[in-house]
């Protein structure tokens, strides 16, 4: 199995799709064979970056990857103590609900991973009923659906109605759950639902919203819930870290060494001037109080501005610097 694509790309598992794309572009540029001729290690890295990105490049592929990981951490090691949920606190019902939903109805005969209650994991969009008996016959409730809710910074700040489509199991219209030819005897079939969710103004990145009854429907029992994990795209040059935005600020080499001023655009669109201390290094940070998302702090991280082409004058001056021992 390939490496964790999020780790290879240097992003958090809850990073927005935009952030992933930007991280990929940056790394691909950095390790591109054209820029590293004859460097086998760079080529390996470049291939790993490509492979990682392929796993998560579209929302669809990413959903599949995330679902696969969840399944593996559930059933792979058989050690429930190690389950990691990407959802942070606050969800009413708690983790017990989620586990119950993954293992199907209470008292289900099917061992984990055998297909019992496996509907949610079917990668092909098919209804996959429990091993010998259609899941529709047993008592229970619909499975929970976990899905990301992608928002732009502006959408998250302002809040409001957000519409999206989700594929979920609905009770069969023809047999009302009893099982018929139209639903292959399952009592449910996969259909696309349009969902509108009211996003609270200032919604937090990585927070979870629970939509009661909007998960998979069950032939007889109550429907499961839909758990939406909020992902806010912090936009170009920014990423989330522990609920705070970290913004990369590129500064020229001379400013790094000598200090100076740099202007930047904060996440709320404000233009601010920041003092760069002398002898700053790549990776040094500063905290701008109240300039972050929703009035929180904004951490800025200085990074060396890449120089693509030197002028003849710059080249001559650099030679002088080299001769001086720098
Ligand atoms: Zn039916």
Tab-separated table of C-alpha atoms and ligand atoms in Angstrom:
chain	number	residue	atom	x	y	z
A	1	UNK	CA	0.000	0.000	0.000
A	2	UNK	CA	1.254	3.457	-0.871
A	3	UNK	CA	2.181	6.040	1.710
A	4	UNK	CA	-0.357	8.281	3.352
A	5	UNK	CA	-0.997	10.858	0.616
A	6	UNK	CA	-1.661	13.628	3.124
A	7	UNK	CA	1.711	13.044	4.733
A	8	UNK	CA	3.498	12.913	1.376
A	9	UNK	CA	1.878	16.199	0.374
A	10	UNK	CA	2.537	17.757	3.759
A	11	UNK	CA	-1.062	18.666	4.491
A	12	UNK	CA	-3.464	17.821	7.295
A	13	UNK	CA	-6.047	15.082	6.604
A	14	UNK	CA	-8.773	17.703	6.906
A	15	UNK	CA	-7.099	20.134	4.513
A	16	UNK	CA	-9.365	21.661	1.910
A	17	UNK	CA	-9.219	20.410	-1.662
A	18	UNK	CA	-7.729	23.744	-2.691
A	19	UNK	CA	-4.954	23.457	-0.144
A	20	UNK	CA	-4.117	19.969	-1.365
A	21	UNK	CA	-3.948	21.154	-4.951
A	22	UNK	CA	-1.641	24.031	-4.029
A	23	UNK	CA	0.623	21.828	-1.904
A	24	UNK	CA	0.864	19.373	-4.787
A	25	UNK	CA	1.728	22.051	-7.341
A	26	UNK	CA	4.420	23.465	-5.117
A	27	UNK	CA	6.052	20.108	-4.395
A	28	UNK	CA	5.755	18.934	-7.990
A	29	UNK	CA	7.535	22.080	-9.102
A	30	UNK	CA	10.218	21.661	-6.465
A	31	UNK	CA	10.994	18.021	-7.270
A	32	UNK	CA	10.355	18.100	-10.994
A	33	UNK	CA	13.032	16.138	-12.903
A	34	UNK	CA	13.687	19.188	-15.094
A	35	UNK	CA	14.806	21.086	-12.030
A	36	UNK	CA	16.747	18.159	-10.590
A	37	UNK	CA	18.558	16.553	-13.514
A	38	UNK	CA	20.273	13.283	-12.613
A	39	UNK	CA	18.974	13.365	-9.029
A	40	UNK	CA	17.475	9.924	-8.428
A	41	UNK	CA	16.213	10.811	-4.955
A	42	UNK	CA	14.335	13.821	-6.290
A	43	UNK	CA	12.851	11.678	-9.024
A	44	UNK	CA	11.631	9.138	-6.466
A	45	UNK	CA	10.120	11.905	-4.431
A	46	UNK	CA	8.494	13.369	-7.522
A	47	UNK	CA	6.898	9.999	-8.312
A	48	UNK	CA	5.680	9.630	-4.728
A	49	UNK	CA	4.140	13.101	-4.898
A	50	UNK	CA	2.383	12.222	-8.145
A	51	UNK	CA	1.088	8.944	-6.719
A	52	UNK	CA	-0.098	10.650	-3.544
A	53	UNK	CA	-1.924	13.334	-5.439
A	54	UNK	CA	-3.634	10.801	-7.674
A	55	UNK	CA	-5.236	9.297	-4.591
A	56	UNK	CA	-6.867	12.518	-3.454
A	57	UNK	CA	-6.967	14.786	-6.502
A	58	UNK	CA	-10.742	14.906	-6.885
A	59	UNK	CA	-13.375	15.124	-4.154
A	60	UNK	CA	-14.705	11.763	-5.341
A	61	UNK	CA	-11.323	10.001	-5.178
A	62	UNK	CA	-10.607	11.593	-1.858
A	63	UNK	CA	-13.898	10.407	-0.398
A	64	UNK	CA	-13.094	6.899	-1.545
A	65	UNK	CA	-9.625	7.044	-0.056
A	66	UNK	CA	-10.875	8.430	3.266
A	67	UNK	CA	-13.600	5.805	3.436
A	68	UNK	CA	-11.107	3.042	2.717
A	69	UNK	CA	-8.857	4.319	5.494
A	70	UNK	CA	-11.730	4.438	7.920
A	71	UNK	CA	-12.632	0.891	7.045
A	72	UNK	CA	-9.056	-0.282	7.463
A	73	UNK	CA	-8.662	1.369	10.824
A	74	UNK	CA	-11.959	-0.167	11.859
A	75	UNK	CA	-11.512	-3.703	10.695
A	76	UNK	CA	-7.868	-4.021	9.763
A	77	UNK	CA	-6.086	-4.239	13.080
A	78	UNK	CA	-9.101	-5.358	15.027
A	79	UNK	CA	-7.963	-2.997	17.754
A	80	UNK	CA	-10.734	-0.603	18.480
A	81	UNK	CA	-8.517	1.349	20.820
A	82	UNK	CA	-6.706	2.767	17.846
A	83	UNK	CA	-9.643	4.080	15.926
A	84	UNK	CA	-9.113	7.611	14.893
A	85	UNK	CA	-12.029	9.739	14.023
A	86	UNK	CA	-11.524	12.948	12.185
A	87	UNK	CA	-14.306	14.487	14.104
A	88	UNK	CA	-13.640	16.576	17.109
A	89	UNK	CA	-15.916	16.573	20.124
A	90	UNK	CA	-19.305	18.084	20.351
A	91	UNK	CA	-21.252	15.695	18.162
A	92	UNK	CA	-24.289	14.677	20.150
A	93	UNK	CA	-24.489	10.937	20.553
A	94	UNK	CA	-20.721	10.672	20.593
A	95	UNK	CA	-18.445	8.039	19.282
A	96	UNK	CA	-20.610	5.118	20.426
A	97	UNK	CA	-23.172	6.088	17.815
A	98	UNK	CA	-20.600	6.081	15.104
A	99	UNK	CA	-19.208	2.706	16.052
A	100	UNK	CA	-22.683	1.257	16.271
A	101	UNK	CA	-23.405	2.496	12.806
A	102	UNK	CA	-20.284	0.974	11.329
A	103	UNK	CA	-20.972	-2.411	12.840
A	104	UNK	CA	-24.559	-2.454	11.778
A	105	UNK	CA	-27.546	-3.168	13.935
A	106	UNK	CA	-27.001	-4.398	17.443
A	107	UNK	CA	-26.772	-8.174	17.552
A	108	UNK	CA	-26.035	-8.443	13.868
A	109	UNK	CA	-24.763	-11.930	13.028
A	110	UNK	CA	-22.287	-10.897	10.426
A	111	UNK	CA	-18.696	-10.551	11.616
A	112	UNK	CA	-17.067	-7.206	10.907
A	113	UNK	CA	-15.946	-6.835	7.329
A	114	UNK	CA	-17.995	-9.710	5.959
A	115	UNK	CA	-20.520	-7.460	4.375
A	116	UNK	CA	-22.992	-7.249	7.218
A	117	UNK	CA	-23.959	-3.615	7.492
A	118	UNK	CA	-21.470	-2.940	4.743
A	119	UNK	CA	-23.744	-0.741	2.705
A	120	UNK	CA	-21.866	2.404	3.510
A	121	UNK	CA	-18.580	0.986	2.238
A	122	UNK	CA	-19.664	-0.134	-1.193
A	123	UNK	CA	-17.300	1.686	-3.506
A	124	UNK	CA	-19.367	1.144	-6.602
A	125	UNK	CA	-22.487	2.800	-5.400
A	126	UNK	CA	-24.275	-0.531	-5.251
A	127	UNK	CA	-26.458	-1.592	-2.445
A	128	UNK	CA	-24.545	-4.275	-0.689
A	129	UNK	CA	-26.775	-6.129	1.680
A	130	UNK	CA	-25.646	-8.382	4.528
A	131	UNK	CA	-24.234	-11.773	3.634
A	132	UNK	CA	-27.118	-14.181	3.190
A	133	UNK	CA	-30.099	-12.141	4.227
A	134	UNK	CA	-30.855	-8.720	2.877
A	135	UNK	CA	-30.052	-6.217	5.606
A	136	UNK	CA	-33.550	-4.902	5.150
A	137	UNK	CA	-35.073	-7.755	7.079
A	138	UNK	CA	-33.266	-7.239	10.332
A	139	UNK	CA	-34.227	-4.596	12.801
A	140	UNK	CA	-31.910	-1.665	13.151
A	141	UNK	CA	-31.380	1.781	11.856
A	142	UNK	CA	-29.831	3.432	8.829
A	143	UNK	CA	-26.102	3.982	8.700
A	144	UNK	CA	-24.432	7.238	9.515
A	145	UNK	CA	-22.885	9.060	6.572
A	146	UNK	CA	-19.742	11.064	7.094
A	147	UNK	CA	-19.001	13.688	4.497
A	148	UNK	CA	-16.970	16.858	4.213
A	149	UNK	CA	-18.614	20.241	3.821
A	150	UNK	CA	-16.310	22.455	1.800
A	151	UNK	CA	-16.599	26.180	2.358
A	152	UNK	CA	-14.666	29.207	1.226
A	153	UNK	CA	-13.464	31.607	3.905
A	154	UNK	CA	-16.164	34.076	2.929
A	155	UNK	CA	-18.917	31.469	3.063
A	156	UNK	CA	-17.781	30.302	6.481
A	157	UNK	CA	-17.489	33.821	7.867
A	158	UNK	CA	-20.876	34.954	6.613
A	159	UNK	CA	-22.719	31.701	7.268
A	160	UNK	CA	-26.002	30.941	5.542
A	161	UNK	CA	-27.604	28.215	3.508
A	162	UNK	CA	-25.309	25.873	1.641
A	163	UNK	CA	-26.660	23.358	-0.823
A	164	UNK	CA	-25.030	20.139	-1.922
A	165	UNK	CA	-25.923	16.708	-3.246
A	166	UNK	CA	-25.295	13.459	-1.482
A	167	UNK	CA	-25.794	9.895	-2.593
A	168	UNK	CA	-27.550	7.891	0.090
A	169	UNK	CA	-29.829	4.920	0.580
A	170	UNK	CA	-33.486	5.809	0.480
A	171	UNK	CA	-36.379	3.595	1.352
A	172	UNK	CA	-37.832	2.070	-1.796
A	173	UNK	CA	-40.853	3.957	-3.100
A	174	UNK	CA	-42.409	0.853	-4.587
A	175	UNK	CA	-42.324	-1.537	-1.659
A	176	UNK	CA	-41.824	0.916	1.234
A	177	UNK	CA	-38.989	-1.214	2.559
A	178	UNK	CA	-40.555	-4.634	2.141
A	179	UNK	CA	-38.314	-5.637	-0.723
A	180	UNK	CA	-39.234	-5.882	-4.402
A	181	UNK	CA	-37.652	-6.252	-7.818
A	182	UNK	CA	-37.011	-2.537	-8.197
A	183	UNK	CA	-34.745	-2.500	-5.131
A	184	UNK	CA	-33.320	-6.021	-5.599
A	185	UNK	CA	-35.121	-7.062	-2.473
A	186	UNK	CA	-33.171	-4.669	-0.295
A	187	UNK	CA	-36.008	-2.341	0.578
A	188	UNK	CA	-33.646	0.568	-0.049
A	189	UNK	CA	-31.824	1.919	-3.075
A	190	UNK	CA	-29.182	4.511	-3.638
A	191	UNK	CA	-30.456	7.898	-4.734
A	192	UNK	CA	-29.099	11.401	-4.795
A	193	UNK	CA	-30.548	13.831	-2.294
A	194	UNK	CA	-30.231	17.589	-2.412
A	195	UNK	CA	-29.433	18.794	1.054
A	196	UNK	CA	-29.505	22.349	2.342
A	197	UNK	CA	-27.600	23.046	5.510
A	198	UNK	CA	-27.637	26.268	7.455
A	199	UNK	CA	-24.027	27.119	8.223
A	200	UNK	CA	-23.608	29.263	11.333
A	201	UNK	CA	-21.670	32.482	10.768
A	202	UNK	CA	-18.038	31.962	11.747
A	203	UNK	CA	-18.266	28.178	11.454
A	204	UNK	CA	-15.071	26.554	12.664
A	205	UNK	CA	-12.740	24.535	10.531
A	206	UNK	CA	-12.915	20.818	11.432
A	207	UNK	CA	-16.116	21.234	13.396
A	208	UNK	CA	-18.848	18.691	12.818
A	209	UNK	CA	-22.470	19.358	12.046
A	210	UNK	CA	-24.960	16.569	12.616
A	211	UNK	CA	-28.018	16.451	10.385
A	212	UNK	CA	-30.481	14.203	12.094
A	213	UNK	CA	-31.978	11.537	9.855
A	214	UNK	CA	-30.128	12.662	6.739
A	215	UNK	CA	-27.868	9.616	6.578
A	216	UNK	CA	-28.816	6.296	5.007
A	217	UNK	CA	-32.412	5.255	5.368
A	218	UNK	CA	-33.294	1.836	6.716
A	219	UNK	CA	-36.019	-0.416	5.240
A	220	UNK	CA	-37.858	-0.477	8.559
A	221	UNK	CA	-35.940	1.382	11.213
A	222	UNK	CA	-35.132	5.049	11.624
A	223	UNK	CA	-32.635	6.689	9.256
A	224	UNK	CA	-29.038	7.359	10.252
A	225	UNK	CA	-27.594	10.821	10.673
A	226	UNK	CA	-25.385	12.794	8.332
A	227	UNK	CA	-22.180	14.055	9.919
A	228	UNK	CA	-20.683	16.967	8.037
A	229	UNK	CA	-17.103	17.822	8.757
A	230	UNK	CA	-16.466	21.474	7.947
A	231	UNK	CA	-13.451	22.148	5.750
A	232	UNK	CA	-12.673	25.784	5.120
A	233	UNK	CA	-10.387	26.589	2.235
A	234	UNK	CA	-8.021	29.112	3.764
A	235	UNK	CA	-6.917	30.131	0.261
A	236	UNK	CA	-3.579	30.617	-1.445
A	237	UNK	CA	-0.560	30.549	0.868
A	238	UNK	CA	-2.553	29.688	3.962
A	239	UNK	CA	-3.290	26.566	5.935
A	240	UNK	CA	-5.010	25.568	9.154
A	241	UNK	CA	-3.120	24.537	12.223
A	242	UNK	CA	-4.961	23.764	15.448
A	243	UNK	CA	-7.904	25.916	14.476
A	244	UNK	CA	-5.745	28.885	13.516
A	245	UNK	CA	-4.719	30.046	10.081
A	246	UNK	CA	-1.027	30.075	9.267
A	247	UNK	CA	-0.170	32.342	6.365
A	248	UNK	CA	3.071	32.092	4.450
A	249	UNK	CA	4.731	35.405	3.681
A	250	UNK	CA	7.476	35.340	1.089
A	251	UNK	CA	10.243	37.864	1.523
A	252	UNK	CA	13.397	38.512	-0.473
A	253	UNK	CA	16.734	37.319	0.805
A	254	UNK	CA	17.944	40.840	1.544
A	255	UNK	CA	14.909	41.583	3.712
A	256	UNK	CA	15.455	38.344	5.599
A	257	UNK	CA	18.987	39.330	6.486
A	258	UNK	CA	18.644	43.067	6.904
A	259	UNK	CA	15.065	43.259	8.138
A	260	UNK	CA	12.468	45.605	6.715
A	261	UNK	CA	8.783	45.823	6.083
A	262	UNK	CA	6.438	43.653	4.128
A	263	UNK	CA	2.780	44.115	3.350
A	264	UNK	CA	0.331	41.263	3.288
A	265	UNK	CA	-3.355	40.605	2.832
A	266	UNK	CA	-5.016	38.994	5.854
A	267	UNK	CA	-7.716	36.311	5.551
A	268	UNK	CA	-10.372	38.998	5.958
A	269	UNK	CA	-8.948	40.958	3.037
A	270	UNK	CA	-7.230	43.674	5.068
A	271	UNK	CA	-3.862	44.972	3.921
A	272	UNK	CA	-1.377	45.171	6.799
A	273	UNK	CA	2.287	46.122	7.089
A	274	UNK	CA	4.511	43.835	9.083
A	275	UNK	CA	7.974	44.535	10.402
A	276	UNK	CA	10.510	41.876	9.533
A	277	UNK	CA	13.289	41.704	12.103
A	278	UNK	CA	16.874	41.528	10.894
A	279	UNK	CA	18.324	38.044	10.509
A	280	UNK	CA	14.966	36.404	10.077
A	281	UNK	CA	15.080	32.809	8.916
A	282	UNK	CA	12.738	30.782	6.743
A	283	UNK	CA	10.096	29.311	9.036
A	284	UNK	CA	10.200	32.109	11.621
A	285	UNK	CA	6.755	33.125	12.757
A	286	UNK	CA	4.894	36.116	14.055
A	287	UNK	CA	1.456	36.284	15.584
A	288	UNK	CA	-0.858	39.055	14.417
A	289	UNK	CA	-3.480	39.374	17.127
A	290	UNK	CA	-7.054	39.603	15.913
A	291	UNK	CA	-6.129	39.521	12.227
A	292	UNK	CA	-7.113	35.901	11.680
A	293	UNK	CA	-10.328	34.150	10.844
A	294	UNK	CA	-13.322	35.405	12.814
A	295	UNK	CA	-11.209	37.815	14.865
A	296	UNK	CA	-8.807	35.102	15.997
A	297	UNK	CA	-5.053	35.321	15.751
A	298	UNK	CA	-3.210	35.035	12.485
A	299	UNK	CA	0.169	33.341	12.476
A	300	UNK	CA	2.428	34.368	9.667
A	301	UNK	CA	5.407	32.321	8.607
A	302	UNK	CA	8.240	33.889	6.675
A	303	UNK	CA	9.574	32.061	3.696
A	304	UNK	CA	12.368	32.894	1.312
A	305	UNK	CA	11.079	34.313	-1.945
A	306	UNK	CA	12.415	32.113	-4.715
A	307	UNK	CA	14.654	33.964	-7.131
A	308	UNK	CA	14.230	32.679	-10.655
A	309	UNK	CA	16.443	34.951	-12.686
A	310	UNK	CA	19.285	37.122	-11.533
A	311	UNK	CA	20.172	40.339	-13.319
A	312	UNK	CA	23.791	40.929	-14.262
A	313	UNK	CA	23.990	43.553	-11.535
A	314	UNK	CA	22.622	41.196	-8.878
A	315	UNK	CA	25.029	38.533	-9.980
A	316	UNK	CA	27.964	40.918	-9.672
A	317	UNK	CA	26.819	42.038	-6.218
A	318	UNK	CA	26.391	38.463	-5.074
A	319	UNK	CA	29.921	37.694	-6.180
A	320	UNK	CA	31.107	40.573	-4.035
A	321	UNK	CA	29.118	39.151	-1.112
A	322	UNK	CA	30.666	35.766	-1.658
A	323	UNK	CA	34.122	37.299	-1.728
A	324	UNK	CA	33.327	39.034	1.558
A	325	UNK	CA	32.661	35.607	3.087
A	326	UNK	CA	28.845	35.595	3.152
B	1	LIG	ZN1	-38.572	-2.131	-3.291
